[in-house]
mmCIF file of N, CA and C and ligand atoms in Angstrom:
data_model
loop_
_atom_site.group_PDB
_atom_site.id
_atom_site.type_symbol
_atom_site.label_atom_id
_atom_site.label_comp_id
_atom_site.label_asym_id
_atom_site.label_seq_id
_atom_site.Cartn_x
_atom_site.Cartn_y
_atom_site.Cartn_z
ATOM 1 N N MET A 305 -9.272 -61.768 -25.868
ATOM 2 C CA MET A 305 -10.040 -61.393 -24.689
ATOM 3 C C MET A 305 -11.531 -61.443 -25.001
ATOM 4 N N LYS A 306 -12.290 -62.158 -24.182
ATOM 5 C CA LYS A 306 -13.739 -62.200 -24.352
ATOM 6 C C LYS A 306 -14.343 -60.917 -23.802
ATOM 7 N N ASN A 307 -15.591 -60.657 -24.127
ATOM 8 C CA ASN A 307 -16.297 -59.482 -23.629
ATOM 9 C C ASN A 307 -16.851 -59.745 -22.233
ATOM 10 N N LYS A 308 -16.000 -60.373 -21.421
ATOM 11 C CA LYS A 308 -16.411 -60.750 -20.072
ATOM 12 C C LYS A 308 -15.206 -60.579 -19.170
ATOM 13 N N LEU A 309 -15.437 -60.059 -17.989
ATOM 14 C CA LEU A 309 -14.355 -59.810 -17.041
ATOM 15 C C LEU A 309 -14.804 -60.256 -15.659
ATOM 16 N N VAL A 310 -13.818 -60.519 -14.802
ATOM 17 C CA VAL A 310 -14.120 -60.751 -13.392
ATOM 18 C C VAL A 310 -13.544 -59.583 -12.599
ATOM 19 N N ILE A 311 -14.260 -59.167 -11.566
ATOM 20 C CA ILE A 311 -13.822 -58.041 -10.753
ATOM 21 C C ILE A 311 -13.973 -58.385 -9.276
ATOM 22 N N GLY A 312 -13.039 -57.880 -8.457
ATOM 23 C CA GLY A 312 -13.141 -58.092 -7.020
ATOM 24 C C GLY A 312 -12.400 -57.002 -6.275
ATOM 25 N N SER A 313 -12.870 -56.715 -5.076
ATOM 26 C CA SER A 313 -12.201 -55.706 -4.243
ATOM 27 C C SER A 313 -12.350 -56.078 -2.775
ATOM 28 N N ASP A 314 -11.488 -55.492 -1.967
ATOM 29 C CA ASP A 314 -11.749 -55.512 -0.525
ATOM 30 C C ASP A 314 -12.585 -54.269 -0.193
ATOM 31 N N HIS A 315 -12.801 -54.041 1.113
ATOM 32 C CA HIS A 315 -13.618 -52.885 1.529
ATOM 33 C C HIS A 315 -12.994 -51.566 1.090
ATOM 34 N N GLY A 316 -11.649 -51.526 1.007
ATOM 35 C CA GLY A 316 -10.955 -50.296 0.613
ATOM 36 C C GLY A 316 -11.137 -49.957 -0.853
ATOM 37 N N GLY A 317 -11.636 -50.904 -1.638
ATOM 38 C CA GLY A 317 -11.853 -50.660 -3.067
ATOM 39 C C GLY A 317 -13.289 -50.851 -3.493
ATOM 40 N N PHE A 318 -14.167 -51.053 -2.516
ATOM 41 C CA PHE A 318 -15.560 -51.413 -2.822
ATOM 42 C C PHE A 318 -16.261 -50.390 -3.721
ATOM 43 N N GLU A 319 -16.087 -49.100 -3.429
ATOM 44 C CA GLU A 319 -16.826 -48.084 -4.209
ATOM 45 C C GLU A 319 -16.348 -48.050 -5.663
ATOM 46 N N TYR A 320 -15.043 -48.220 -5.868
ATOM 47 C CA TYR A 320 -14.535 -48.216 -7.245
ATOM 48 C C TYR A 320 -14.934 -49.499 -7.961
ATOM 49 N N LYS A 321 -15.030 -50.592 -7.223
ATOM 50 C CA LYS A 321 -15.513 -51.826 -7.870
ATOM 51 C C LYS A 321 -16.907 -51.603 -8.412
ATOM 52 N N GLU A 322 -17.751 -50.998 -7.607
ATOM 53 C CA GLU A 322 -19.127 -50.742 -8.062
ATOM 54 C C GLU A 322 -19.134 -49.794 -9.259
ATOM 55 N N MET A 323 -18.313 -48.753 -9.176
ATOM 56 C CA MET A 323 -18.241 -47.760 -10.267
ATOM 57 C C MET A 323 -17.729 -48.409 -11.559
ATOM 58 N N ILE A 324 -16.675 -49.207 -11.440
ATOM 59 C CA ILE A 324 -16.081 -49.830 -12.639
ATOM 60 C C ILE A 324 -17.032 -50.877 -13.214
ATOM 61 N N LYS A 325 -17.701 -51.593 -12.336
ATOM 62 C CA LYS A 325 -18.669 -52.606 -12.789
ATOM 63 C C LYS A 325 -19.778 -51.937 -13.619
ATOM 64 N N GLU A 326 -20.272 -50.826 -13.123
ATOM 65 C CA GLU A 326 -21.318 -50.104 -13.855
ATOM 66 C C GLU A 326 -20.791 -49.589 -15.200
ATOM 67 N N HIS A 327 -19.575 -49.051 -15.178
ATOM 68 C CA HIS A 327 -18.940 -48.534 -16.393
ATOM 69 C C HIS A 327 -18.778 -49.646 -17.429
ATOM 70 N N LEU A 328 -18.331 -50.798 -16.980
ATOM 71 C CA LEU A 328 -18.128 -51.923 -17.900
ATOM 72 C C LEU A 328 -19.459 -52.412 -18.455
ATOM 73 N N GLY A 329 -20.465 -52.446 -17.603
ATOM 74 C CA GLY A 329 -21.794 -52.855 -18.047
ATOM 75 C C GLY A 329 -22.324 -51.935 -19.130
ATOM 76 N N GLN A 330 -22.074 -50.644 -18.961
ATOM 77 C CA GLN A 330 -22.542 -49.662 -19.954
ATOM 78 C C GLN A 330 -21.818 -49.830 -21.287
ATOM 79 N N HIS A 331 -20.626 -50.456 -21.236
ATOM 80 C CA HIS A 331 -19.845 -50.667 -22.461
ATOM 81 C C HIS A 331 -19.948 -52.105 -22.959
ATOM 82 N N GLY A 332 -20.972 -52.802 -22.514
ATOM 83 C CA GLY A 332 -21.280 -54.111 -23.089
ATOM 84 C C GLY A 332 -20.542 -55.294 -22.500
ATOM 85 N N TYR A 333 -19.849 -55.093 -21.394
ATOM 86 C CA TYR A 333 -19.141 -56.217 -20.765
ATOM 87 C C TYR A 333 -20.051 -56.960 -19.805
ATOM 88 N N GLU A 334 -19.903 -58.264 -19.827
ATOM 89 C CA GLU A 334 -20.494 -59.084 -18.775
ATOM 90 C C GLU A 334 -19.461 -59.134 -17.654
ATOM 91 N N VAL A 335 -19.879 -58.853 -16.434
ATOM 92 C CA VAL A 335 -18.919 -58.754 -15.333
ATOM 93 C C VAL A 335 -19.280 -59.753 -14.233
ATOM 94 N N VAL A 336 -18.322 -60.606 -13.908
ATOM 95 C CA VAL A 336 -18.475 -61.523 -12.777
ATOM 96 C C VAL A 336 -17.927 -60.811 -11.546
ATOM 97 N N ASP A 337 -18.766 -60.614 -10.544
ATOM 98 C CA ASP A 337 -18.371 -59.893 -9.329
ATOM 99 C C ASP A 337 -18.188 -60.900 -8.191
ATOM 100 N N VAL A 338 -16.929 -61.043 -7.743
ATOM 101 C CA VAL A 338 -16.648 -62.019 -6.678
ATOM 102 C C VAL A 338 -16.601 -61.359 -5.295
ATOM 103 N N GLY A 339 -17.079 -60.126 -5.195
ATOM 104 C CA GLY A 339 -17.111 -59.442 -3.904
ATOM 105 C C GLY A 339 -15.924 -58.506 -3.737
ATOM 106 N N CYS A 340 -15.908 -57.785 -2.597
ATOM 107 C CA CYS A 340 -16.860 -57.849 -1.518
ATOM 108 C C CYS A 340 -18.177 -57.146 -1.931
ATOM 109 N N TYR A 341 -19.208 -57.344 -1.153
ATOM 110 C CA TYR A 341 -20.521 -56.854 -1.554
ATOM 111 C C TYR A 341 -21.031 -55.706 -0.693
ATOM 112 N N ASP A 342 -20.242 -55.291 0.294
ATOM 113 C CA ASP A 342 -20.534 -54.064 1.044
ATOM 114 C C ASP A 342 -19.217 -53.588 1.657
ATOM 115 N N LYS A 343 -19.278 -52.574 2.509
ATOM 116 C CA LYS A 343 -18.038 -51.963 3.019
ATOM 117 C C LYS A 343 -17.496 -52.656 4.264
ATOM 118 N N SER A 344 -18.077 -53.783 4.635
ATOM 119 C CA SER A 344 -17.554 -54.522 5.789
ATOM 120 C C SER A 344 -16.135 -54.993 5.496
ATOM 121 N N SER A 345 -15.322 -55.015 6.531
ATOM 122 C CA SER A 345 -13.912 -55.360 6.368
ATOM 123 C C SER A 345 -13.732 -56.820 5.928
ATOM 124 N N VAL A 346 -12.937 -56.993 4.873
ATOM 125 C CA VAL A 346 -12.575 -58.329 4.395
ATOM 126 C C VAL A 346 -11.073 -58.349 4.128
ATOM 127 N N ASP A 347 -10.524 -59.545 3.930
ATOM 128 C CA ASP A 347 -9.088 -59.675 3.686
ATOM 129 C C ASP A 347 -8.814 -59.769 2.185
ATOM 130 N N TYR A 348 -8.018 -58.831 1.681
ATOM 131 C CA TYR A 348 -7.801 -58.776 0.230
ATOM 132 C C TYR A 348 -7.183 -60.045 -0.383
ATOM 133 N N PRO A 349 -6.377 -60.842 0.365
ATOM 134 C CA PRO A 349 -5.880 -62.074 -0.289
ATOM 135 C C PRO A 349 -7.019 -63.025 -0.676
ATOM 136 N N ASP A 350 -8.084 -63.039 0.116
ATOM 137 C CA ASP A 350 -9.226 -63.913 -0.201
ATOM 138 C C ASP A 350 -9.894 -63.487 -1.510
ATOM 139 N N ILE A 351 -9.986 -62.188 -1.701
ATOM 140 C CA ILE A 351 -10.607 -61.674 -2.935
ATOM 141 C C ILE A 351 -9.679 -61.912 -4.126
ATOM 142 N N ALA A 352 -8.392 -61.694 -3.930
ATOM 143 C CA ALA A 352 -7.431 -61.929 -5.020
ATOM 144 C C ALA A 352 -7.515 -63.373 -5.503
ATOM 145 N N LYS A 353 -7.612 -64.314 -4.560
ATOM 146 C CA LYS A 353 -7.712 -65.739 -4.920
ATOM 147 C C LYS A 353 -8.998 -66.020 -5.696
ATOM 148 N N LYS A 354 -10.092 -65.417 -5.292
ATOM 149 C CA LYS A 354 -11.363 -65.631 -6.002
ATOM 150 C C LYS A 354 -11.278 -65.114 -7.444
ATOM 151 N N VAL A 355 -10.683 -63.936 -7.617
ATOM 152 C CA VAL A 355 -10.526 -63.390 -8.970
ATOM 153 C C VAL A 355 -9.612 -64.303 -9.784
ATOM 154 N N ALA A 356 -8.496 -64.724 -9.194
ATOM 155 C CA ALA A 356 -7.543 -65.584 -9.911
ATOM 156 C C ALA A 356 -8.208 -66.879 -10.361
ATOM 157 N N ASP A 357 -9.025 -67.455 -9.524
ATOM 158 C CA ASP A 357 -9.698 -68.717 -9.880
ATOM 159 C C ASP A 357 -10.599 -68.533 -11.103
ATOM 160 N N VAL A 358 -11.311 -67.412 -11.150
ATOM 161 C CA VAL A 358 -12.197 -67.173 -12.304
ATOM 162 C C VAL A 358 -11.363 -66.881 -13.556
ATOM 163 N N VAL A 359 -10.296 -66.113 -13.407
ATOM 164 C CA VAL A 359 -9.410 -65.839 -14.554
ATOM 165 C C VAL A 359 -8.910 -67.156 -15.145
ATOM 166 N N ASN A 360 -8.483 -68.055 -14.291
ATOM 167 C CA ASN A 360 -7.928 -69.324 -14.771
ATOM 168 C C ASN A 360 -9.010 -70.264 -15.300
ATOM 169 N N ASN A 361 -10.121 -70.337 -14.615
ATOM 170 C CA ASN A 361 -11.162 -71.287 -15.023
ATOM 171 C C ASN A 361 -11.892 -70.845 -16.283
ATOM 172 N N GLU A 362 -12.128 -69.543 -16.390
ATOM 173 C CA GLU A 362 -12.922 -69.045 -17.526
ATOM 174 C C GLU A 362 -12.070 -68.439 -18.633
ATOM 175 N N LYS A 363 -10.739 -68.374 -18.392
ATOM 176 C CA LYS A 363 -9.824 -67.796 -19.401
ATOM 177 C C LYS A 363 -10.264 -66.388 -19.800
ATOM 178 N N ILE A 364 -10.523 -65.571 -18.761
ATOM 179 C CA ILE A 364 -10.881 -64.175 -18.987
ATOM 180 C C ILE A 364 -9.940 -63.304 -18.150
ATOM 181 N N ASP A 365 -9.973 -62.024 -18.387
ATOM 182 C CA ASP A 365 -9.157 -61.084 -17.631
ATOM 183 C C ASP A 365 -9.908 -60.619 -16.387
ATOM 184 N N GLY A 366 -9.136 -60.012 -15.462
ATOM 185 C CA GLY A 366 -9.739 -59.590 -14.212
ATOM 186 C C GLY A 366 -9.256 -58.229 -13.752
ATOM 187 N N ILE A 367 -10.016 -57.649 -12.838
ATOM 188 C CA ILE A 367 -9.655 -56.371 -12.213
ATOM 189 C C ILE A 367 -9.763 -56.546 -10.703
ATOM 190 N N VAL A 368 -8.722 -56.110 -9.988
ATOM 191 C CA VAL A 368 -8.730 -56.172 -8.523
ATOM 192 C C VAL A 368 -8.488 -54.774 -7.966
ATOM 193 N N ILE A 369 -9.145 -54.461 -6.867
ATOM 194 C CA ILE A 369 -9.038 -53.118 -6.282
ATOM 195 C C ILE A 369 -8.963 -53.243 -4.763
ATOM 196 N N CYS A 370 -8.018 -52.526 -4.180
ATOM 197 C CA CYS A 370 -8.021 -52.356 -2.726
ATOM 198 C C CYS A 370 -7.710 -50.887 -2.446
ATOM 199 N N GLY A 371 -7.308 -50.550 -1.243
ATOM 200 C CA GLY A 371 -7.075 -49.148 -0.920
ATOM 201 C C GLY A 371 -5.963 -48.546 -1.758
ATOM 202 N N THR A 372 -4.817 -49.207 -1.754
ATOM 203 C CA THR A 372 -3.675 -48.747 -2.546
ATOM 204 C C THR A 372 -3.500 -49.522 -3.838
ATOM 205 N N GLY A 373 -4.082 -50.694 -3.921
ATOM 206 C CA GLY A 373 -3.832 -51.613 -5.042
ATOM 207 C C GLY A 373 -2.629 -52.510 -4.786
ATOM 208 N N ILE A 374 -1.884 -52.205 -3.735
ATOM 209 C CA ILE A 374 -0.636 -52.946 -3.496
ATOM 210 C C ILE A 374 -0.929 -54.352 -2.970
ATOM 211 N N GLY A 375 -1.645 -54.419 -1.867
ATOM 212 C CA GLY A 375 -1.854 -55.725 -1.231
ATOM 213 C C GLY A 375 -2.543 -56.718 -2.150
ATOM 214 N N ILE A 376 -3.569 -56.250 -2.839
ATOM 215 C CA ILE A 376 -4.345 -57.177 -3.666
ATOM 216 C C ILE A 376 -3.562 -57.584 -4.920
ATOM 217 N N SER A 377 -2.668 -56.729 -5.395
ATOM 218 C CA SER A 377 -1.842 -57.115 -6.551
ATOM 219 C C SER A 377 -0.759 -58.097 -6.129
ATOM 220 N N VAL A 378 -0.170 -57.884 -4.955
ATOM 221 C CA VAL A 378 0.833 -58.833 -4.453
ATOM 222 C C VAL A 378 0.188 -60.210 -4.269
ATOM 223 N N ALA A 379 -0.990 -60.214 -3.664
ATOM 224 C CA ALA A 379 -1.686 -61.486 -3.431
ATOM 225 C C ALA A 379 -2.053 -62.164 -4.751
ATOM 226 N N ALA A 380 -2.571 -61.390 -5.689
ATOM 227 C CA ALA A 380 -2.971 -61.977 -6.984
ATOM 228 C C ALA A 380 -1.768 -62.585 -7.689
ATOM 229 N N ASN A 381 -0.623 -61.931 -7.572
ATOM 230 C CA ASN A 381 0.573 -62.436 -8.250
ATOM 231 C C ASN A 381 1.138 -63.705 -7.610
ATOM 232 N N LYS A 382 0.659 -64.063 -6.454
ATOM 233 C CA LYS A 382 1.040 -65.343 -5.835
ATOM 234 C C LYS A 382 0.199 -66.493 -6.386
ATOM 235 N N CYS A 383 -0.847 -66.170 -7.126
ATOM 236 C CA CYS A 383 -1.750 -67.197 -7.645
ATOM 237 C C CYS A 383 -1.264 -67.658 -9.016
ATOM 238 N N HIS A 384 -1.424 -68.933 -9.273
ATOM 239 C CA HIS A 384 -1.007 -69.543 -10.539
ATOM 240 C C HIS A 384 -1.592 -68.786 -11.738
ATOM 241 N N GLY A 385 -0.754 -68.528 -12.709
ATOM 242 C CA GLY A 385 -1.231 -67.996 -13.987
ATOM 243 C C GLY A 385 -1.504 -66.510 -14.023
ATOM 244 N N ILE A 386 -1.287 -65.839 -12.913
ATOM 245 C CA ILE A 386 -1.698 -64.427 -12.845
ATOM 246 C C ILE A 386 -0.515 -63.481 -13.065
ATOM 247 N N ARG A 387 -0.760 -62.504 -13.927
ATOM 248 C CA ARG A 387 0.173 -61.380 -14.088
ATOM 249 C C ARG A 387 -0.632 -60.119 -13.762
ATOM 250 N N ALA A 388 -0.633 -59.785 -12.481
ATOM 251 C CA ALA A 388 -1.393 -58.624 -12.016
ATOM 252 C C ALA A 388 -0.502 -57.391 -12.068
ATOM 253 N N THR A 389 -1.022 -56.335 -12.649
ATOM 254 C CA THR A 389 -0.222 -55.123 -12.834
ATOM 255 C C THR A 389 -0.916 -53.941 -12.165
ATOM 256 N N LEU A 390 -0.241 -53.388 -11.187
ATOM 257 C CA LEU A 390 -0.746 -52.210 -10.483
ATOM 258 C C LEU A 390 -0.451 -50.979 -11.322
ATOM 259 N N CYS A 391 -1.470 -50.274 -11.733
ATOM 260 C CA CYS A 391 -1.302 -49.130 -12.635
ATOM 261 C C CYS A 391 -1.865 -47.861 -12.004
ATOM 262 N N THR A 392 -1.099 -46.783 -12.120
ATOM 263 C CA THR A 392 -1.549 -45.497 -11.590
ATOM 264 C C THR A 392 -1.727 -44.456 -12.693
ATOM 265 N N ASN A 393 -1.505 -44.863 -13.931
ATOM 266 C CA ASN A 393 -1.761 -43.952 -15.055
ATOM 267 C C ASN A 393 -1.959 -44.774 -16.330
ATOM 268 N N GLU A 394 -2.382 -44.103 -17.403
ATOM 269 C CA GLU A 394 -2.712 -44.809 -18.640
ATOM 270 C C GLU A 394 -1.471 -45.393 -19.306
ATOM 271 N N TYR A 395 -0.332 -44.716 -19.168
ATOM 272 C CA TYR A 395 0.898 -45.244 -19.780
ATOM 273 C C TYR A 395 1.248 -46.601 -19.166
ATOM 274 N N MET A 396 1.136 -46.693 -17.850
ATOM 275 C CA MET A 396 1.412 -47.980 -17.193
ATOM 276 C C MET A 396 0.428 -49.051 -17.666
ATOM 277 N N ALA A 397 -0.836 -48.658 -17.835
ATOM 278 C CA ALA A 397 -1.843 -49.619 -18.302
ATOM 279 C C ALA A 397 -1.506 -50.113 -19.704
ATOM 280 N N LYS A 398 -1.078 -49.200 -20.545
ATOM 281 C CA LYS A 398 -0.706 -49.571 -21.913
ATOM 282 C C LYS A 398 0.495 -50.509 -21.917
ATOM 283 N N MET A 399 1.517 -50.146 -21.166
ATOM 284 C CA MET A 399 2.733 -50.973 -21.159
ATOM 285 C C MET A 399 2.517 -52.305 -20.448
ATOM 286 N N ALA A 400 1.615 -52.312 -19.484
ATOM 287 C CA ALA A 400 1.304 -53.571 -18.790
ATOM 288 C C ALA A 400 0.767 -54.602 -19.774
ATOM 289 N N ARG A 401 0.013 -54.153 -20.742
ATOM 290 C CA ARG A 401 -0.478 -55.053 -21.800
ATOM 291 C C ARG A 401 0.614 -55.301 -22.835
ATOM 292 N N HIS A 402 1.214 -54.249 -23.355
ATOM 293 C CA HIS A 402 2.178 -54.391 -24.455
ATOM 294 C C HIS A 402 3.341 -55.299 -24.065
ATOM 295 N N HIS A 403 3.906 -55.077 -22.903
ATOM 296 C CA HIS A 403 5.150 -55.775 -22.541
ATOM 297 C C HIS A 403 4.944 -56.916 -21.554
ATOM 298 N N ASN A 404 3.975 -56.782 -20.669
ATOM 299 C CA ASN A 404 3.842 -57.762 -19.577
ATOM 300 C C ASN A 404 2.664 -58.710 -19.748
ATOM 301 N N ASP A 405 1.898 -58.533 -20.799
ATOM 302 C CA ASP A 405 0.722 -59.380 -21.067
ATOM 303 C C ASP A 405 -0.146 -59.516 -19.812
ATOM 304 N N SER A 406 -0.403 -58.370 -19.204
ATOM 305 C CA SER A 406 -1.223 -58.316 -17.984
ATOM 306 C C SER A 406 -2.549 -59.029 -18.181
ATOM 307 N N ASN A 407 -2.895 -59.907 -17.250
ATOM 308 C CA ASN A 407 -4.246 -60.491 -17.306
ATOM 309 C C ASN A 407 -5.110 -60.053 -16.124
ATOM 310 N N VAL A 408 -4.508 -59.313 -15.211
ATOM 311 C CA VAL A 408 -5.273 -58.723 -14.104
ATOM 312 C C VAL A 408 -4.787 -57.282 -13.898
ATOM 313 N N LEU A 409 -5.716 -56.345 -13.926
ATOM 314 C CA LEU A 409 -5.405 -54.938 -13.640
ATOM 315 C C LEU A 409 -5.671 -54.684 -12.163
ATOM 316 N N ALA A 410 -4.698 -54.090 -11.481
ATOM 317 C CA ALA A 410 -4.863 -53.749 -10.065
ATOM 318 C C ALA A 410 -4.918 -52.231 -9.916
ATOM 319 N N LEU A 411 -5.871 -51.767 -9.116
ATOM 320 C CA LEU A 411 -6.063 -50.331 -8.897
ATOM 321 C C LEU A 411 -6.207 -50.036 -7.405
ATOM 322 N N GLY A 412 -5.854 -48.799 -7.034
ATOM 323 C CA GLY A 412 -6.000 -48.358 -5.647
ATOM 324 C C GLY A 412 -7.028 -47.250 -5.545
ATOM 325 N N GLN A 413 -8.112 -47.524 -4.839
ATOM 326 C CA GLN A 413 -9.190 -46.523 -4.715
ATOM 327 C C GLN A 413 -8.731 -45.277 -3.969
ATOM 328 N N ARG A 414 -7.822 -45.460 -2.989
ATOM 329 C CA ARG A 414 -7.423 -44.326 -2.148
ATOM 330 C C ARG A 414 -6.324 -43.471 -2.773
ATOM 331 N N VAL A 415 -5.832 -43.893 -3.927
ATOM 332 C CA VAL A 415 -4.718 -43.149 -4.534
ATOM 333 C C VAL A 415 -5.039 -42.622 -5.936
ATOM 334 N N LEU A 416 -6.239 -42.935 -6.441
ATOM 335 C CA LEU A 416 -6.603 -42.507 -7.792
ATOM 336 C C LEU A 416 -7.924 -41.751 -7.762
ATOM 337 N N GLY A 417 -8.007 -40.690 -8.549
ATOM 338 C CA GLY A 417 -9.305 -40.066 -8.772
ATOM 339 C C GLY A 417 -10.185 -41.002 -9.597
ATOM 340 N N SER A 418 -11.490 -40.812 -9.497
ATOM 341 C CA SER A 418 -12.403 -41.750 -10.161
ATOM 342 C C SER A 418 -12.292 -41.681 -11.685
ATOM 343 N N ASP A 419 -12.169 -40.484 -12.249
ATOM 344 C CA ASP A 419 -12.063 -40.377 -13.711
ATOM 345 C C ASP A 419 -10.779 -41.020 -14.208
ATOM 346 N N LEU A 420 -9.690 -40.817 -13.459
ATOM 347 C CA LEU A 420 -8.416 -41.440 -13.840
ATOM 348 C C LEU A 420 -8.532 -42.962 -13.771
ATOM 349 N N ALA A 421 -9.159 -43.461 -12.727
ATOM 350 C CA ALA A 421 -9.318 -44.913 -12.594
ATOM 351 C C ALA A 421 -10.055 -45.488 -13.801
ATOM 352 N N LEU A 422 -11.126 -44.831 -14.217
ATOM 353 C CA LEU A 422 -11.888 -45.327 -15.376
ATOM 354 C C LEU A 422 -11.081 -45.221 -16.665
ATOM 355 N N SER A 423 -10.287 -44.169 -16.773
ATOM 356 C CA SER A 423 -9.448 -43.992 -17.963
ATOM 357 C C SER A 423 -8.372 -45.074 -18.026
ATOM 358 N N ILE A 424 -7.825 -45.439 -16.877
ATOM 359 C CA ILE A 424 -6.847 -46.537 -16.819
ATOM 360 C C ILE A 424 -7.511 -47.847 -17.251
ATOM 361 N N VAL A 425 -8.704 -48.081 -16.745
ATOM 362 C CA VAL A 425 -9.448 -49.291 -17.133
ATOM 363 C C VAL A 425 -9.653 -49.319 -18.643
ATOM 364 N N ASP A 426 -10.118 -48.213 -19.211
ATOM 365 C CA ASP A 426 -10.404 -48.166 -20.656
ATOM 366 C C ASP A 426 -9.147 -48.412 -21.479
ATOM 367 N N THR A 427 -8.031 -47.841 -21.039
ATOM 368 C CA THR A 427 -6.771 -48.038 -21.754
ATOM 369 C C THR A 427 -6.360 -49.501 -21.706
ATOM 370 N N TRP A 428 -6.384 -50.056 -20.519
ATOM 371 C CA TRP A 428 -5.973 -51.464 -20.322
ATOM 372 C C TRP A 428 -6.852 -52.414 -21.143
ATOM 373 N N LEU A 429 -8.131 -52.078 -21.274
ATOM 374 C CA LEU A 429 -9.043 -52.959 -22.018
ATOM 375 C C LEU A 429 -8.725 -53.014 -23.506
ATOM 376 N N VAL A 430 -8.264 -51.914 -24.072
ATOM 377 C CA VAL A 430 -8.073 -51.900 -25.531
ATOM 378 C C VAL A 430 -6.660 -52.287 -25.957
ATOM 379 N N GLU A 431 -5.693 -52.157 -25.074
ATOM 380 C CA GLU A 431 -4.311 -52.434 -25.472
ATOM 381 C C GLU A 431 -4.042 -53.938 -25.474
ATOM 382 N N LYS A 432 -3.077 -54.349 -26.322
ATOM 383 C CA LYS A 432 -2.813 -55.788 -26.511
ATOM 384 C C LYS A 432 -1.319 -56.106 -26.333
ATOM 385 N N PHE A 433 -1.049 -57.348 -26.012
ATOM 386 C CA PHE A 433 0.325 -57.827 -25.876
ATOM 387 C C PHE A 433 1.040 -57.739 -27.227
ATOM 388 N N GLU A 434 2.281 -57.230 -27.201
ATOM 389 C CA GLU A 434 3.046 -57.082 -28.439
ATOM 390 C C GLU A 434 3.768 -58.353 -28.845
ATOM 391 N N GLY A 435 3.961 -59.284 -27.912
ATOM 392 C CA GLY A 435 4.688 -60.511 -28.236
ATOM 393 C C GLY A 435 6.140 -60.197 -28.566
ATOM 394 N N GLY A 436 6.679 -60.890 -29.572
ATOM 395 C CA GLY A 436 8.067 -60.650 -29.980
ATOM 396 C C GLY A 436 9.029 -60.893 -28.836
ATOM 397 N N ARG A 437 9.929 -59.964 -28.616
ATOM 398 C CA ARG A 437 10.951 -60.145 -27.582
ATOM 399 C C ARG A 437 10.336 -60.240 -26.182
ATOM 400 N N HIS A 438 9.121 -59.732 -26.036
ATOM 401 C CA HIS A 438 8.469 -59.766 -24.722
ATOM 402 C C HIS A 438 7.912 -61.142 -24.373
ATOM 403 N N GLU A 439 7.698 -61.954 -25.403
ATOM 404 C CA GLU A 439 7.136 -63.295 -25.187
ATOM 405 C C GLU A 439 8.069 -64.123 -24.299
ATOM 406 N N ASN A 440 9.337 -64.102 -24.645
ATOM 407 C CA ASN A 440 10.326 -64.883 -23.890
ATOM 408 C C ASN A 440 10.402 -64.410 -22.443
ATOM 409 N N ARG A 441 10.291 -63.117 -22.240
ATOM 410 C CA ARG A 441 10.376 -62.565 -20.882
ATOM 411 C C ARG A 441 9.155 -62.948 -20.062
ATOM 412 N N VAL A 442 7.994 -62.868 -20.687
ATOM 413 C CA VAL A 442 6.778 -63.268 -19.974
ATOM 414 C C VAL A 442 6.832 -64.768 -19.663
ATOM 415 N N ASN A 443 7.310 -65.557 -20.614
ATOM 416 C CA ASN A 443 7.460 -67.002 -20.346
ATOM 417 C C ASN A 443 8.383 -67.240 -19.158
ATOM 418 N N LYS A 444 9.448 -66.457 -19.075
ATOM 419 C CA LYS A 444 10.372 -66.595 -17.932
ATOM 420 C C LYS A 444 9.688 -66.228 -16.614
ATOM 421 N N ILE A 445 8.846 -65.212 -16.655
ATOM 422 C CA ILE A 445 8.084 -64.861 -15.445
ATOM 423 C C ILE A 445 7.233 -66.050 -15.006
ATOM 424 N N MET A 446 6.531 -66.647 -15.973
ATOM 425 C CA MET A 446 5.615 -67.733 -15.617
ATOM 426 C C MET A 446 6.378 -68.964 -15.127
ATOM 427 N N LYS A 447 7.603 -69.151 -15.619
ATOM 428 C CA LYS A 447 8.422 -70.278 -15.158
ATOM 429 C C LYS A 447 8.844 -70.099 -13.694
ATOM 430 N N LEU A 448 8.814 -68.877 -13.195
ATOM 431 C CA LEU A 448 9.166 -68.651 -11.790
ATOM 432 C C LEU A 448 8.159 -69.314 -10.851
ATOM 433 N N GLU A 449 6.994 -69.665 -11.398
ATOM 434 C CA GLU A 449 5.985 -70.364 -10.575
ATOM 435 C C GLU A 449 6.378 -71.802 -10.283
ATOM 436 N N GLU A 450 7.296 -72.344 -11.113
ATOM 437 C CA GLU A 450 7.597 -73.792 -11.007
ATOM 438 C C GLU A 450 8.508 -74.099 -9.832
HETATM 439 C C1 LIG B 1443 -7.318 -52.073 3.926
HETATM 440 O O1 LIG B 1443 -7.416 -51.135 4.954
HETATM 441 C C2 LIG B 1443 -6.063 -51.807 3.105
HETATM 442 O O2 LIG B 1443 -4.960 -52.247 3.811
HETATM 443 C C3 LIG B 1443 -6.154 -52.504 1.769
HETATM 444 O O3 LIG B 1443 -7.280 -52.050 1.087
HETATM 445 C C4 LIG B 1443 -4.995 -52.293 0.829
HETATM 446 O O4 LIG B 1443 -4.718 -50.940 0.673
HETATM 447 C C5 LIG B 1443 -3.808 -53.077 1.112
HETATM 448 O O5 LIG B 1443 -2.798 -53.056 0.379
#
């Protein structure tokens, strides 16, 4: 993982996108922000696609946020190469990396406190894929795209 991430949200996740972007900047990450850029209503599939394109083109990880995290994670998972994992606690963030080789973290602004959201981000950033028996399973997931 490079010290660079892409982040995107719809209007329902805009405030947490700004908060997480600032947090990442303070920890030395370069952050590509694909929007949205204010609280005006936008469609989360459009943002998910923008994040997915940067993840694939730049070979970096991404973070997506909407109100619940559900819609934007479903949309991101329809995009080639994406394993978006909706996490509501640090254990899920850890396992999303260890077992699922998550390359996109999905969060819900309306369902998480701000400190918890940042703690989930921090956990997801440091944890790594375990490989081994999980490699074959992740490969099978990616083959479902074919
Ligand atoms: C937008 O109101 C809301 O539907 C969206 O942010 C997200 O929660 C969808 O899953």
